Tab-separated table of C-alpha atoms in Angstrom:
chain	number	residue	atom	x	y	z
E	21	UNK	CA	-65.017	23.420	-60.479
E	22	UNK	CA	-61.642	23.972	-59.100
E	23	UNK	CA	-59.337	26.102	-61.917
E	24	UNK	CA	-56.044	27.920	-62.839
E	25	UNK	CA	-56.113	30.295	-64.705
E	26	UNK	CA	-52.538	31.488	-66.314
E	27	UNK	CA	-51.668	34.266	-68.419
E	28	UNK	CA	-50.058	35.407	-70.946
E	29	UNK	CA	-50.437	32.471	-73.179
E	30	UNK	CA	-47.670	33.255	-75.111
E	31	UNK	CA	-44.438	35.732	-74.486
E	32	UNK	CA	-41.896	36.455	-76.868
E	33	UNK	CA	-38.942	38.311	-75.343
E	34	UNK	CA	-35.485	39.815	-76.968
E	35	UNK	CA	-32.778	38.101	-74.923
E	36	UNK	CA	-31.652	40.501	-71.382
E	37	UNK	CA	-35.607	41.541	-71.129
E	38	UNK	CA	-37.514	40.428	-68.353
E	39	UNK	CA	-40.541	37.763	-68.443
E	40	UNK	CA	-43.443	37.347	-65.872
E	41	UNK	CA	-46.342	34.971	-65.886
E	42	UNK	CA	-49.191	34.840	-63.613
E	43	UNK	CA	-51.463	32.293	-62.206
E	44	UNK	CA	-54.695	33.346	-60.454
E	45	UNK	CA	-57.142	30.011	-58.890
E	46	UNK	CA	-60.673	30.458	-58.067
E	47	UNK	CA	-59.997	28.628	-54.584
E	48	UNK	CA	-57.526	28.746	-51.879
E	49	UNK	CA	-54.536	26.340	-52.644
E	50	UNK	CA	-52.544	24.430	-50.466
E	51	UNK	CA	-49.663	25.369	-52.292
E	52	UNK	CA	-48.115	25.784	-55.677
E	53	UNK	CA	-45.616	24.331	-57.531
E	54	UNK	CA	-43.850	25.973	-61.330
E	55	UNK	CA	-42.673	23.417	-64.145
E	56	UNK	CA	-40.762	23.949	-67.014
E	57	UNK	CA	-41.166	21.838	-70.004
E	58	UNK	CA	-38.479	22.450	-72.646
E	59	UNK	CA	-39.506	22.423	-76.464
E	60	UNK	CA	-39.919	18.376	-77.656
E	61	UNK	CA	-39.313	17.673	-73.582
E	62	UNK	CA	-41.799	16.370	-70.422
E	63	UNK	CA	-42.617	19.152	-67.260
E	64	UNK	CA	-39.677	18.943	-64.813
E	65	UNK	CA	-40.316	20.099	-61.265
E	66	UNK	CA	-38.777	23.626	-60.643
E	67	UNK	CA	-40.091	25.026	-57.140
E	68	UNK	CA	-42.871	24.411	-54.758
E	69	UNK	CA	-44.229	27.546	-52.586
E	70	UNK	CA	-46.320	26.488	-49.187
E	71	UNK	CA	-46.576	29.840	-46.931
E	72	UNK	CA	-48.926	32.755	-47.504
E	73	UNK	CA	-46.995	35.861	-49.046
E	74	UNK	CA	-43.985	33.494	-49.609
E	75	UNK	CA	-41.003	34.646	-51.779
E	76	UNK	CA	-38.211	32.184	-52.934
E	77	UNK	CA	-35.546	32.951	-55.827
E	78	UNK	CA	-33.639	30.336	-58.388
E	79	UNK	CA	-30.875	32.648	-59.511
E	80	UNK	CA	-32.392	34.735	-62.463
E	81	UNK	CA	-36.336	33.551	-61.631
E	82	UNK	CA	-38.485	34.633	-58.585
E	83	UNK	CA	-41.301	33.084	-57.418
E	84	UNK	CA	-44.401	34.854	-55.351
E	85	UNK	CA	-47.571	33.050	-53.659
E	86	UNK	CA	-49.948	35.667	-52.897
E	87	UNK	CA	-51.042	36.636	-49.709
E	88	UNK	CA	-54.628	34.993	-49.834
E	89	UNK	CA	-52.927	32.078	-51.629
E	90	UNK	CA	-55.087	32.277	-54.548
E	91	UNK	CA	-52.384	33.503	-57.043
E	92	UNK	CA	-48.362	33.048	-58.189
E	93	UNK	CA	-46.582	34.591	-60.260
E	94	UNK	CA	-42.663	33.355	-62.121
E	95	UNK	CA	-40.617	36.763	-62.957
E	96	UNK	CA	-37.143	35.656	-65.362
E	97	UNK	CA	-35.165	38.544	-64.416
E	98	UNK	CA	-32.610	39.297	-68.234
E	99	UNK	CA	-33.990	36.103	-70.013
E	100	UNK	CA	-31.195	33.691	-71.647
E	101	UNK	CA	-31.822	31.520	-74.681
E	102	UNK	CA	-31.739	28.676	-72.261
E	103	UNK	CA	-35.195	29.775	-70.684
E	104	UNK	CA	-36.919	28.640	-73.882
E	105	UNK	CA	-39.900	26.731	-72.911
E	106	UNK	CA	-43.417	26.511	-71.815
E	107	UNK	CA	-44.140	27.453	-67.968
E	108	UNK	CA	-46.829	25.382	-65.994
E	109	UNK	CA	-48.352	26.277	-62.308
E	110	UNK	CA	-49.615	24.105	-60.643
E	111	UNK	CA	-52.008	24.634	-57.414
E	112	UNK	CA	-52.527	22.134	-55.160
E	113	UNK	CA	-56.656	21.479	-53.285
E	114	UNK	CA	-56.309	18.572	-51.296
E	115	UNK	CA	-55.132	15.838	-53.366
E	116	UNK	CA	-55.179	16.774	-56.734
E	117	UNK	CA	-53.037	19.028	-58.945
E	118	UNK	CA	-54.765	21.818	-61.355
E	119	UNK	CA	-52.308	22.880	-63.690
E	120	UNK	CA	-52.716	26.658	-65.514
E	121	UNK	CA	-52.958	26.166	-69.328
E	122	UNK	CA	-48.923	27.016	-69.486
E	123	UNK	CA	-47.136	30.486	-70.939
E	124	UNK	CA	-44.879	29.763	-73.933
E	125	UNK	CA	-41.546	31.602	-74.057
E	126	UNK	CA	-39.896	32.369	-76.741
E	127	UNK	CA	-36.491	34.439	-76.578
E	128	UNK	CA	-35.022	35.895	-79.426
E	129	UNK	CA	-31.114	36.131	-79.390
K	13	UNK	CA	-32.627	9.741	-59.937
K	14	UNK	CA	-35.993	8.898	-60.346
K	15	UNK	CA	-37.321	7.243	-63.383
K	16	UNK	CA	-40.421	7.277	-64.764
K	17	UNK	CA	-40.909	5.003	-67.903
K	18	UNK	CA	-43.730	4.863	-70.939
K	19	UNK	CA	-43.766	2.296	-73.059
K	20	UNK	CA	-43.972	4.190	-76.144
K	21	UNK	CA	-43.203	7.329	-77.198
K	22	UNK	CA	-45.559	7.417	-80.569
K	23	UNK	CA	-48.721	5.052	-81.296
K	24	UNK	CA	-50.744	5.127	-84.544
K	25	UNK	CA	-53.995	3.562	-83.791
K	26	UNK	CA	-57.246	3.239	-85.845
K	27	UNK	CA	-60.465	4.594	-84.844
K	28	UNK	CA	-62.164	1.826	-82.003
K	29	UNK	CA	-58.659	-0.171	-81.100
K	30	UNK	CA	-58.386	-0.644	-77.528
K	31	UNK	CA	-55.411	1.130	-76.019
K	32	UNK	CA	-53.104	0.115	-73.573
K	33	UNK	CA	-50.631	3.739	-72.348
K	34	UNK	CA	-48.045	1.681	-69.808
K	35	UNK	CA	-46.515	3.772	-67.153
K	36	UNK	CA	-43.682	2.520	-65.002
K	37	UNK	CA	-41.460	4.049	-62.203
K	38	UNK	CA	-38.563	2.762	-60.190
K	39	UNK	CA	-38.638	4.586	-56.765
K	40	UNK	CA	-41.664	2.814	-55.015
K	41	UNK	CA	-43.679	6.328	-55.430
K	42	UNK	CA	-47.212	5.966	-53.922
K	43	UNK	CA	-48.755	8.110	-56.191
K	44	UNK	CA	-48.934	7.802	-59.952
K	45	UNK	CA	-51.184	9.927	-62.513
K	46	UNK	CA	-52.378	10.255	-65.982
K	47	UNK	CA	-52.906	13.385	-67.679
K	48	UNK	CA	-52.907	14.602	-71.242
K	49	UNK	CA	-51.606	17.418	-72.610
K	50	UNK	CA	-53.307	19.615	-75.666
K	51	UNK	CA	-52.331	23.214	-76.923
K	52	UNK	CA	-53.882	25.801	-75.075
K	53	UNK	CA	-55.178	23.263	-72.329
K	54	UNK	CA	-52.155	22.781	-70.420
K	55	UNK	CA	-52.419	19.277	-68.647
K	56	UNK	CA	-55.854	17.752	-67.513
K	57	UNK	CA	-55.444	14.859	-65.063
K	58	UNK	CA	-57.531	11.834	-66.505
K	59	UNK	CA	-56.945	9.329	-63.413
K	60	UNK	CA	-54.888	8.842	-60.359
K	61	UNK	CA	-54.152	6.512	-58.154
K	62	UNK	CA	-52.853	6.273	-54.214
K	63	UNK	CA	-52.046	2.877	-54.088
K	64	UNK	CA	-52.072	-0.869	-55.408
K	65	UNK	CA	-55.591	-1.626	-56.947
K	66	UNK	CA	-56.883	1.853	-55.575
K	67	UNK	CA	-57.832	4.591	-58.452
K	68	UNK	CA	-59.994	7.721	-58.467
K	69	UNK	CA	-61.220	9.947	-61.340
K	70	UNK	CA	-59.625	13.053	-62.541
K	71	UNK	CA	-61.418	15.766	-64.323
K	72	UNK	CA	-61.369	14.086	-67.762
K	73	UNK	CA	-61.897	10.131	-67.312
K	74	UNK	CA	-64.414	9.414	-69.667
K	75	UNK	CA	-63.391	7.493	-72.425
K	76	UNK	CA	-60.673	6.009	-70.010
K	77	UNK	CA	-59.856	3.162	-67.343
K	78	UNK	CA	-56.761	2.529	-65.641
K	79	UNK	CA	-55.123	-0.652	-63.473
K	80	UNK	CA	-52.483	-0.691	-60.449
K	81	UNK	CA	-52.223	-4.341	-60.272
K	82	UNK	CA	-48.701	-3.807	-59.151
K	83	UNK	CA	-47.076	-0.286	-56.982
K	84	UNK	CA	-44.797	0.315	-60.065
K	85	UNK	CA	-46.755	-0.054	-62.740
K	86	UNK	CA	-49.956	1.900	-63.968
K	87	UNK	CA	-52.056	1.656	-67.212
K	88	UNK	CA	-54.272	3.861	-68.931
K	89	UNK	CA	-56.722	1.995	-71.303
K	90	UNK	CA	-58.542	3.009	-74.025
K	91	UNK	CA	-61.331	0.704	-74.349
K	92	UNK	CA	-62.557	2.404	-77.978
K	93	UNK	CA	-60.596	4.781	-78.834
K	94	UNK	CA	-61.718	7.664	-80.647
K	95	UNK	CA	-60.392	10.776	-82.701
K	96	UNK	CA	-60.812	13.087	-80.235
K	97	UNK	CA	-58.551	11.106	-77.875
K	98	UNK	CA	-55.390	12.081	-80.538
K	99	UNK	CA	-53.367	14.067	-78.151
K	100	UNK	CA	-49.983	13.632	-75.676
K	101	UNK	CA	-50.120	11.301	-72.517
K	102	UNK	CA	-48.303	11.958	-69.380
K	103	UNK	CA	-48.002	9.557	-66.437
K	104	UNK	CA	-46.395	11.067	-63.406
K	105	UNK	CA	-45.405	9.193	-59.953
K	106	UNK	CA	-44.638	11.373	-56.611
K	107	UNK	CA	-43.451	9.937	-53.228
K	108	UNK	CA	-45.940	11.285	-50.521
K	109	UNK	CA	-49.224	10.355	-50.296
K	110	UNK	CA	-51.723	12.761	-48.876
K	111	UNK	CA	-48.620	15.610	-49.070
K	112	UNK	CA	-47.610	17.181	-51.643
K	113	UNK	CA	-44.275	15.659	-53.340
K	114	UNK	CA	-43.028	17.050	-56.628
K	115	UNK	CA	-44.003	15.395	-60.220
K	116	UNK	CA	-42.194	13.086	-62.328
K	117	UNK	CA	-43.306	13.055	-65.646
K	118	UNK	CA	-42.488	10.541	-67.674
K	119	UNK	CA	-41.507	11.432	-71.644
K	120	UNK	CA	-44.936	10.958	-72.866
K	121	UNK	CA	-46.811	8.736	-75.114
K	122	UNK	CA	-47.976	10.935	-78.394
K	123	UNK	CA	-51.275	9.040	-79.357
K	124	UNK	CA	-52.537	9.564	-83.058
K	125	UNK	CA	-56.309	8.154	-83.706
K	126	UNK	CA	-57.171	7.684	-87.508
């Protein structure tokens, strides 16, 4: 069946260092969308990428849809305390969502 | 802003209760979900639903029903619930049906089966 696969599981950063996480599907997606769900909090909506190859940017984070449209990736350029929190992907095959198993961050001050 | 509303934020239940997870949200969204979230899991979708009386399986629905009697409103049931059912609920609503429209979670129900 359909999946989303998301990696690393867990990343613990020293504040100012960069973060990336990855989502690869097994199956072309419609699109993607990234969530952030804060420690104790619910997913909020962050970004939604459409277009093959696309590229969009959220001040410090940058998000990629690969060309085939099978993978993403989330790169936190100099992380902040603030960007505490587990990071979800989210593909989108027709009309369901299949969410990636999430990447905890954890940034040390 | 949108709103999307459980009923309760933490249930204790004993091992074959029936279950009732109520999800409401206040911007006549089309679309509303269930999933549940575990460690390492992420979120598994359990049911959805398109419209009023209309529902369709997720990947996880056994063990669970749902009802859209009304657009606002949906339910997750637990008709005997079970220890392996302990875990957080999600319901989520989104505006366009058939298109993609973001998620709005609601703050989750955190279900404990003794």
């Amino acid at each position: 069946g359909q999946q989303v696969m998301q990696i690393p599981q867990y990343q613990h950063v020293q504040e100012g260092e960069d973060f990336t996480t990855y989502c690869n599907s097994s199956t072309t997606l419609s699109n993607i969308q990234w969530y952030k769900q804060r420690p104790g909090g619910h997913p909020v909506f962050l970004i939604q990428l459409v277009k093959s190859g696309e590229v969009k940017k959220q001040k410090r984070l940058t998000f990629q849809f690969g060309e085939a449209k099978k993978n993403s990736s989330l790169h936190i350029t100099a992380t902040q305390t603030t960007d505490v929190g587990t990071y979800f992907c989210a593909g989108r095959n027709f009309n369901k969502f299949y969410f990636g198993s999430g990447t905890k961050l954890n940034v040390k001050p | 802003d949108v709103k999307v509303t459980q009923s309760s934020r933490y249930l204790v239940k004993r091992t074959g209760e029936k279950v009732f997870l109520e999800c409401v949200q206040d911007m006549d969204h089309e679309n509303m979900f269930w999933y549940r979230q575990d460690p390492g899991l992420g979120l598994r979708l359990i049911y959805f639903s398109y419209d009023v009386k209309m529902k369709e399986k997720g990947d996880i629905p056994e063990g669970y029903s749902v009802s859209r009697e009304k657009k606002e409103r949906f339910s997750l049931i637990l008709e005997s619930a079970s220890t392996n059912q302990t875990s957080m609920y999600l319901c989520a609503s989104s505006l366009l049906q058939g298109v993609t429209g973001e998620l709005f979670f609601g703050e989750g129900s955190r279900l404990t089966v003794l």
